[in-house]
Coordinates of C-alpha atoms and ligand atoms in Angstrom, one line a residue:
X1 CA -12.9 6.0 31.1
X2 CA -10.7 3.9 28.6
X3 CA -7.5 3.8 27.8
X4 CA -6.3 3.9 24.0
X5 CA -2.4 3.4 23.0
X6 CA -1.5 4.7 19.7
X7 CA 2.1 3.1 18.5
X8 CA 3.1 6.1 17.2
X9 CA 1.9 10.0 16.6
X10 CA -0.6 10.2 14.3
X11 CA -1.4 13.4 11.9
X12 CA -1.8 16.9 14.0
X13 CA -5.4 16.8 15.6
X14 CA -6.0 13.2 14.2
X15 CA -7.1 11.9 17.7
X16 CA -8.5 14.8 18.7
X17 CA -12.0 13.5 19.4
X18 CA -11.1 11.1 21.8
X19 CA -9.0 13.1 23.9
X20 CA -11.8 14.7 26.7
X21 CA -13.4 11.6 27.2
X22 CA -10.5 8.9 27.3
X23 CA -6.7 8.6 28.4
X24 CA -5.0 8.8 25.3
X25 CA -1.5 7.6 25.2
X26 CA 0.9 8.5 22.0
X27 CA 4.0 6.4 22.0
X28 CA 7.5 7.8 20.3
X29 CA 7.8 6.5 17.2
X30 CA 10.7 3.9 17.5
X31 CA 14.1 4.4 16.2
X32 CA 15.7 2.1 13.3
X33 CA 13.4 -0.7 11.9
X34 CA 9.7 -1.7 13.1
X35 CA 8.4 -2.8 16.5
X36 CA 8.7 -6.3 17.9
X37 CA 6.1 -8.0 19.4
X38 CA 7.5 -8.0 23.0
X39 CA 7.9 -3.9 22.3
X40 CA 3.8 -3.8 21.4
X41 CA 3.2 -6.1 24.4
X42 CA 4.8 -3.7 26.8
X43 CA 3.2 -0.4 25.4
X44 CA -0.5 -2.0 25.9
X45 CA -0.2 -2.5 29.6
X46 CA -3.5 -1.4 31.0
X47 CA -4.9 -0.8 27.0
X48 CA -8.7 -1.2 26.1
X49 CA -7.7 -0.1 22.4
X50 CA -4.3 -0.4 20.4
X51 CA -4.0 1.9 17.5
X52 CA -2.1 0.3 15.3
X53 CA 0.0 1.3 12.2
X54 CA 1.0 -1.1 9.3
X55 CA 4.6 -1.8 10.5
X56 CA 3.3 -3.3 13.9
X57 CA 3.5 -7.0 14.5
X58 CA 0.3 -7.3 15.9
X59 CA 0.4 -11.4 16.8
X60 CA -0.9 -13.9 18.6
X61 CA 1.3 -13.3 21.8
X62 CA -0.1 -9.9 22.3
X63 CA -3.5 -11.3 22.3
X64 CA -2.7 -14.0 25.3
X65 CA -0.7 -11.1 27.0
X66 CA -3.1 -8.3 27.1
X67 CA -6.6 -10.2 28.0
X68 CA -8.2 -6.7 28.4
X69 CA -7.6 -5.5 25.0
X70 CA -10.6 -4.9 23.5
X71 CA -10.3 -3.3 20.1
X72 CA -7.4 -3.1 17.2
X73 CA -8.2 0.0 15.4
X74 CA -5.3 0.0 12.6
X75 CA -4.6 2.9 10.6
X76 CA -4.3 1.5 7.0
X77 CA -6.8 -0.5 5.0
X78 CA -3.8 -3.0 4.6
X79 CA -4.2 -5.5 8.0
X80 CA -1.6 -7.8 6.7
X81 CA 0.2 -7.2 9.7
X82 CA -2.3 -8.3 12.2
X83 CA -3.3 -11.9 13.0
X84 CA -6.8 -11.6 12.8
X85 CA -7.8 -15.5 13.4
X86 CA -5.8 -14.8 16.7
X87 CA -7.6 -11.5 17.1
X88 CA -11.1 -13.5 16.6
X89 CA -10.4 -16.1 19.2
X90 CA -9.4 -13.6 21.9
X91 CA -12.6 -11.8 20.8
X92 CA -10.6 -8.9 20.1
X93 CA -12.6 -6.4 17.4
X94 CA -10.6 -5.5 14.4
X95 CA -11.5 -2.4 12.0
X96 CA -9.5 -0.4 9.4
X97 CA -9.8 2.6 7.2
X98 CA -10.9 1.5 3.7
X99 CA -12.5 3.9 0.8
X100 CA -10.8 7.1 1.9
X101 CA -7.4 6.8 0.5
X102 CA -8.8 4.9 -2.5
X103 CA -8.0 8.3 -4.6
X104 CA -4.8 9.2 -2.6
X105 CA -3.2 6.2 -3.3
X106 CA -4.7 5.8 -6.8
X107 CA -2.9 9.4 -7.6
X108 CA 0.4 8.3 -6.3
X109 CA 0.3 5.2 -8.2
X110 CA 0.0 6.8 -11.1
X111 CA 2.9 9.6 -10.0
X112 CA 5.0 6.4 -9.9
X113 CA 3.7 4.8 -13.3
X114 CA 4.6 8.4 -14.9
X115 CA 8.1 9.3 -13.3
X116 CA 9.0 5.6 -14.1
X117 CA 7.9 5.9 -17.7
X118 CA 9.1 9.3 -18.0
X119 CA 12.5 9.1 -16.0
X120 CA 11.3 11.9 -13.9
X121 CA 14.2 11.4 -10.9
X122 CA 16.8 11.0 -13.7
X123 CA 15.5 14.1 -15.5
X124 CA 15.6 16.2 -12.3
X125 CA 18.8 15.0 -11.1
X126 CA 20.3 15.6 -14.3
X127 CA 19.1 19.2 -14.5
X128 CA 20.3 19.6 -10.5
X129 CA 23.7 18.5 -11.5
X130 CA 23.9 20.8 -14.3
X131 CA 24.2 18.8 -16.8
X132 CA 21.6 20.3 -18.8
X133 CA 23.7 22.2 -21.1
X134 CA 21.2 21.9 -24.5
X135 CA 17.9 19.9 -25.9
X136 CA 19.0 16.5 -26.8
X137 CA 16.4 14.9 -29.4
X138 CA 17.3 11.4 -27.7
X139 CA 17.6 12.3 -24.2
X140 CA 15.8 10.3 -21.7
X141 CA 13.5 8.7 -24.0
X142 CA 10.2 7.1 -22.2
X143 CA 7.4 5.3 -22.8
X144 CA 4.4 7.4 -24.1
X145 CA 1.2 5.6 -22.4
X146 CA -1.7 6.3 -24.9
X147 CA -2.6 3.2 -27.0
X148 CA -0.5 0.8 -24.4
X149 CA -2.1 -1.6 -22.1
X150 CA -2.1 -1.3 -18.1
X151 CA -2.5 -4.8 -16.5
X152 CA -4.0 -4.3 -12.8
X153 CA -3.6 -7.6 -10.4
X154 CA -6.5 -6.6 -8.0
X155 CA -9.4 -4.9 -9.4
X156 CA -10.4 -3.5 -5.6
X157 CA -11.4 -0.1 -4.3
X158 CA -8.1 1.0 -5.0
X159 CA -7.1 -1.2 -8.5
X160 CA -10.5 0.2 -9.9
X161 CA -9.5 4.2 -9.5
X162 CA -6.3 3.5 -11.1
X163 CA -8.3 1.8 -14.0
X164 CA -10.3 4.9 -14.3
X165 CA -7.7 7.2 -14.5
X166 CA -6.2 5.0 -17.4
X167 CA -9.2 5.9 -19.3
X168 CA -7.8 9.8 -19.3
X169 CA -4.2 8.4 -20.8
X170 CA -6.2 6.7 -23.9
X171 CA -4.4 3.2 -22.4
X172 CA -6.7 -0.6 -22.7
X173 CA -7.3 -1.6 -18.9
X174 CA -6.9 -5.4 -18.2
X175 CA -6.8 -7.0 -14.9
X176 CA -6.9 -10.2 -12.9
X177 CA -8.3 -10.9 -9.4
X178 CA -9.1 -14.5 -7.6
X179 CA -12.6 -13.9 -8.7
X180 CA -13.5 -11.8 -11.2
X181 CA -15.1 -8.1 -10.3
X182 CA -19.0 -7.6 -10.7
X183 CA -20.1 -5.8 -13.6
X184 CA -20.5 -2.9 -12.8
X185 CA -17.3 -2.1 -11.7
X186 CA -16.0 -3.7 -15.1
X187 CA -18.3 -1.4 -17.1
X188 CA -16.9 1.8 -15.0
X189 CA -13.3 0.7 -15.2
X190 CA -13.4 -0.5 -18.8
X191 CA -11.0 -3.3 -17.5
X192 CA -11.1 -6.6 -19.2
X193 CA -10.9 -9.4 -16.9
X194 CA -7.9 -11.9 -18.5
X195 CA -5.6 -14.9 -16.9
X196 CA -2.9 -14.1 -14.9
X197 CA -0.6 -15.2 -17.8
X198 CA -2.4 -13.2 -20.1
X199 CA -1.8 -10.0 -18.1
X200 CA 1.4 -10.4 -17.5
X201 CA 2.7 -11.2 -21.3
X202 CA 0.1 -8.0 -22.8
X203 CA 0.9 -5.8 -20.4
X204 CA 3.1 -2.5 -20.7
X205 CA 2.5 -1.7 -17.5
X206 CA 1.7 -3.8 -14.6
X207 CA 0.3 -2.4 -11.6
X208 CA -0.3 -4.2 -8.1
X209 CA -3.3 -3.9 -5.8
X210 CA -3.9 -7.2 -4.3
X211 CA -3.8 -7.4 -0.4
X212 CA -0.5 -9.2 0.8
X213 CA -1.5 -13.1 2.0
X214 CA -0.5 -16.2 1.6
X215 CA -2.1 -17.0 -2.1
X216 CA -0.4 -13.4 -3.4
X217 CA 3.1 -13.9 -1.9
X218 CA 5.6 -13.7 -4.4
X219 CA 2.8 -13.5 -6.8
X220 CA 5.2 -11.7 -8.9
X221 CA 8.0 -14.2 -9.3
X222 CA 11.0 -15.2 -11.2
X223 CA 8.7 -16.8 -13.9
X224 CA 6.0 -14.0 -13.8
X225 CA 8.9 -11.0 -14.4
X226 CA 10.2 -13.5 -17.3
X227 CA 6.7 -13.4 -18.7
X228 CA 6.7 -9.7 -19.1
X229 CA 7.5 -7.9 -21.9
X230 CA 11.3 -6.7 -21.7
X231 CA 9.9 -3.2 -22.6
X232 CA 7.4 -3.6 -19.3
X233 CA 7.0 -1.6 -16.2
X234 CA 5.9 -2.8 -12.8
X235 CA 4.3 -0.5 -10.2
X236 CA 3.8 -1.6 -6.4
X237 CA 1.8 0.3 -4.4
X238 CA 0.2 -2.6 -2.3
X239 CA 2.3 -4.5 -0.1
X240 CA 6.7 -5.3 -1.1
X241 CA 6.5 -8.9 0.0
X242 CA 3.9 -10.0 -2.8
X243 CA 7.0 -8.8 -5.1
X244 CA 9.9 -11.3 -4.7
X245 CA 12.5 -8.4 -4.6
X246 CA 15.6 -10.6 -5.3
X247 CA 14.0 -12.0 -8.8
X248 CA 12.8 -8.4 -9.2
X249 CA 16.9 -7.0 -9.1
X250 CA 17.8 -10.0 -11.3
X251 CA 14.8 -9.1 -13.9
X252 CA 16.0 -5.5 -14.1
X253 CA 20.1 -6.1 -14.3
X254 CA 19.0 -9.0 -17.2
X255 CA 16.6 -6.6 -19.1
X256 CA 13.6 -8.8 -18.9
X257 CA 11.4 -5.8 -17.5
X258 CA 12.4 -2.0 -18.4
X259 CA 11.6 -0.3 -15.0
X260 CA 9.7 -0.1 -11.8
X261 CA 7.9 2.1 -9.5
X262 CA 8.1 0.9 -5.7
X263 CA 6.2 2.4 -2.9
X264 CA 6.6 -0.6 -1.1
X265 CA 9.1 -3.1 0.1
X266 CA 9.7 -6.6 1.0
X267 CA 11.6 -5.9 4.2
X268 CA 10.1 -2.5 4.5
X269 CA 12.0 -0.3 5.7
X270 CA 14.9 -1.8 4.5
X271 CA 16.0 -1.8 0.8
X272 CA 17.0 -4.9 -1.4
X273 CA 20.7 -4.2 -2.2
X274 CA 20.7 -3.8 -5.6
X275 CA 17.5 -1.8 -6.3
X276 CA 19.0 1.4 -5.2
X277 CA 21.8 1.0 -7.8
X278 CA 19.2 0.8 -10.8
X279 CA 18.4 4.0 -12.2
X280 CA 15.1 2.6 -13.8
X281 CA 13.8 2.0 -10.5
X282 CA 11.7 5.0 -9.1
X283 CA 11.9 4.5 -5.4
X284 CA 9.2 6.1 -2.3
X285 CA 8.7 5.3 1.5
X286 CA 5.1 3.8 1.4
X287 CA 3.6 7.3 0.6
X288 CA 0.2 5.7 -1.4
X289 CA -2.2 7.4 1.1
X290 CA 0.0 10.2 2.3
X291 CA -2.0 13.4 1.8
X292 CA -3.7 15.4 4.5
X293 CA -6.8 14.9 3.4
X294 CA -6.5 11.0 3.7
X295 CA -4.3 10.8 6.6
X296 CA -7.0 13.1 8.4
X297 CA -10.1 10.9 7.3
X298 CA -8.3 7.6 8.5
X299 CA -8.0 9.0 11.8
X300 CA -11.5 10.1 11.8
X301 CA -12.3 6.5 11.1
X302 CA -10.1 5.1 13.6
X303 CA -12.0 7.4 16.2
X304 CA -14.9 6.1 15.1
X305 CA -14.4 2.8 15.7
X306 CA -12.9 3.1 18.6
X307 CA -15.9 5.3 20.4
X308 CA -18.5 3.0 18.9
X309 CA -16.3 -0.1 20.6
X310 CA -16.2 1.5 23.5
X311 CA -20.1 2.9 23.7
X312 CA -20.5 -0.7 23.1
X313 CA -22.9 0.0 20.2
X314 CA -23.7 -3.2 17.8
X315 CA -22.2 -1.9 15.0
X316 CA -19.4 -1.3 14.5
X317 CA -17.8 0.7 11.4
X318 CA -15.2 -1.1 9.1
X319 CA -14.8 -4.2 11.2
X320 CA -13.4 -6.8 10.2
X321 CA -13.2 -9.0 13.2
Ligands
DGY1 C1 -2.4 1.2 3.7 O1 -3.4 1.8 4.5 O2 -2.7 0.1 3.8 C2 -1.7 1.6 3.3 O3 -0.5 0.8 2.7 C3 -0.8 2.9 4.0 O4 -2.0 4.0 4.4

């Protein structure tokens, strides 16, 4: 019987497939900010498997302190919180949950995009606060998307799903990747490959879907924001540190861009002072994959990879390392 430690409760029923055959410890969520590496080390005493979430710092010290660990099953597709090199060095498998949250995240990207384009939070507040006295020709005018250009940074699974939805809105789609996407993906999305500078200069909406790593850290910095149209919107459902938040606050204040929809933050869950004040910014608490279906399927994927590792299968689904 193996010991599985989940760093916090998942969705109800999410790990039911593991409880009959293994000891599953579900830890209480930490109050306030994320756990430290030392807290993770304390939680994983005697654990064979760590079921981690994106806020858990799964670093080399953990692998050094817990040599019995066999698997880190990440309850997310992004793994920028995990030191994959250290995992490999210590012969610990790492799995994640690609694919099952693609549509949920693409839908939410569009929710933020539309909310920012049409000032939905401001409109909601306007009505709730009893300020709706009559129809006004110039009240809360927004951006009409038809005929506009959507610039996708990172045409992976989620970026492609966001691009496909753009076709229904009559938008032209351009994209930029480190390496050009395959012809099938380009055809299905009708997305045209362009350089980063061209994407920034020509897009009415820039939507970020790249992973966070050393190359993409602060990819959207002061220069990138200055290169965007003053009428453009920035949407980020990828990872916070892809955007230099201080530069974004300054760009919004200076009118270098028109607004933003943000589901992720540079120092999550902390909010950069200045973002809260901007009524042209729509904010969400990292909800991209937050549908019951996606979160259940993510739990099932974690269960499948945990069982494969514990049963000694040669092939472990969704294994990165
Ligand atoms: C992910 O999976 O990486 C999302 O950010 C959370 O579901």
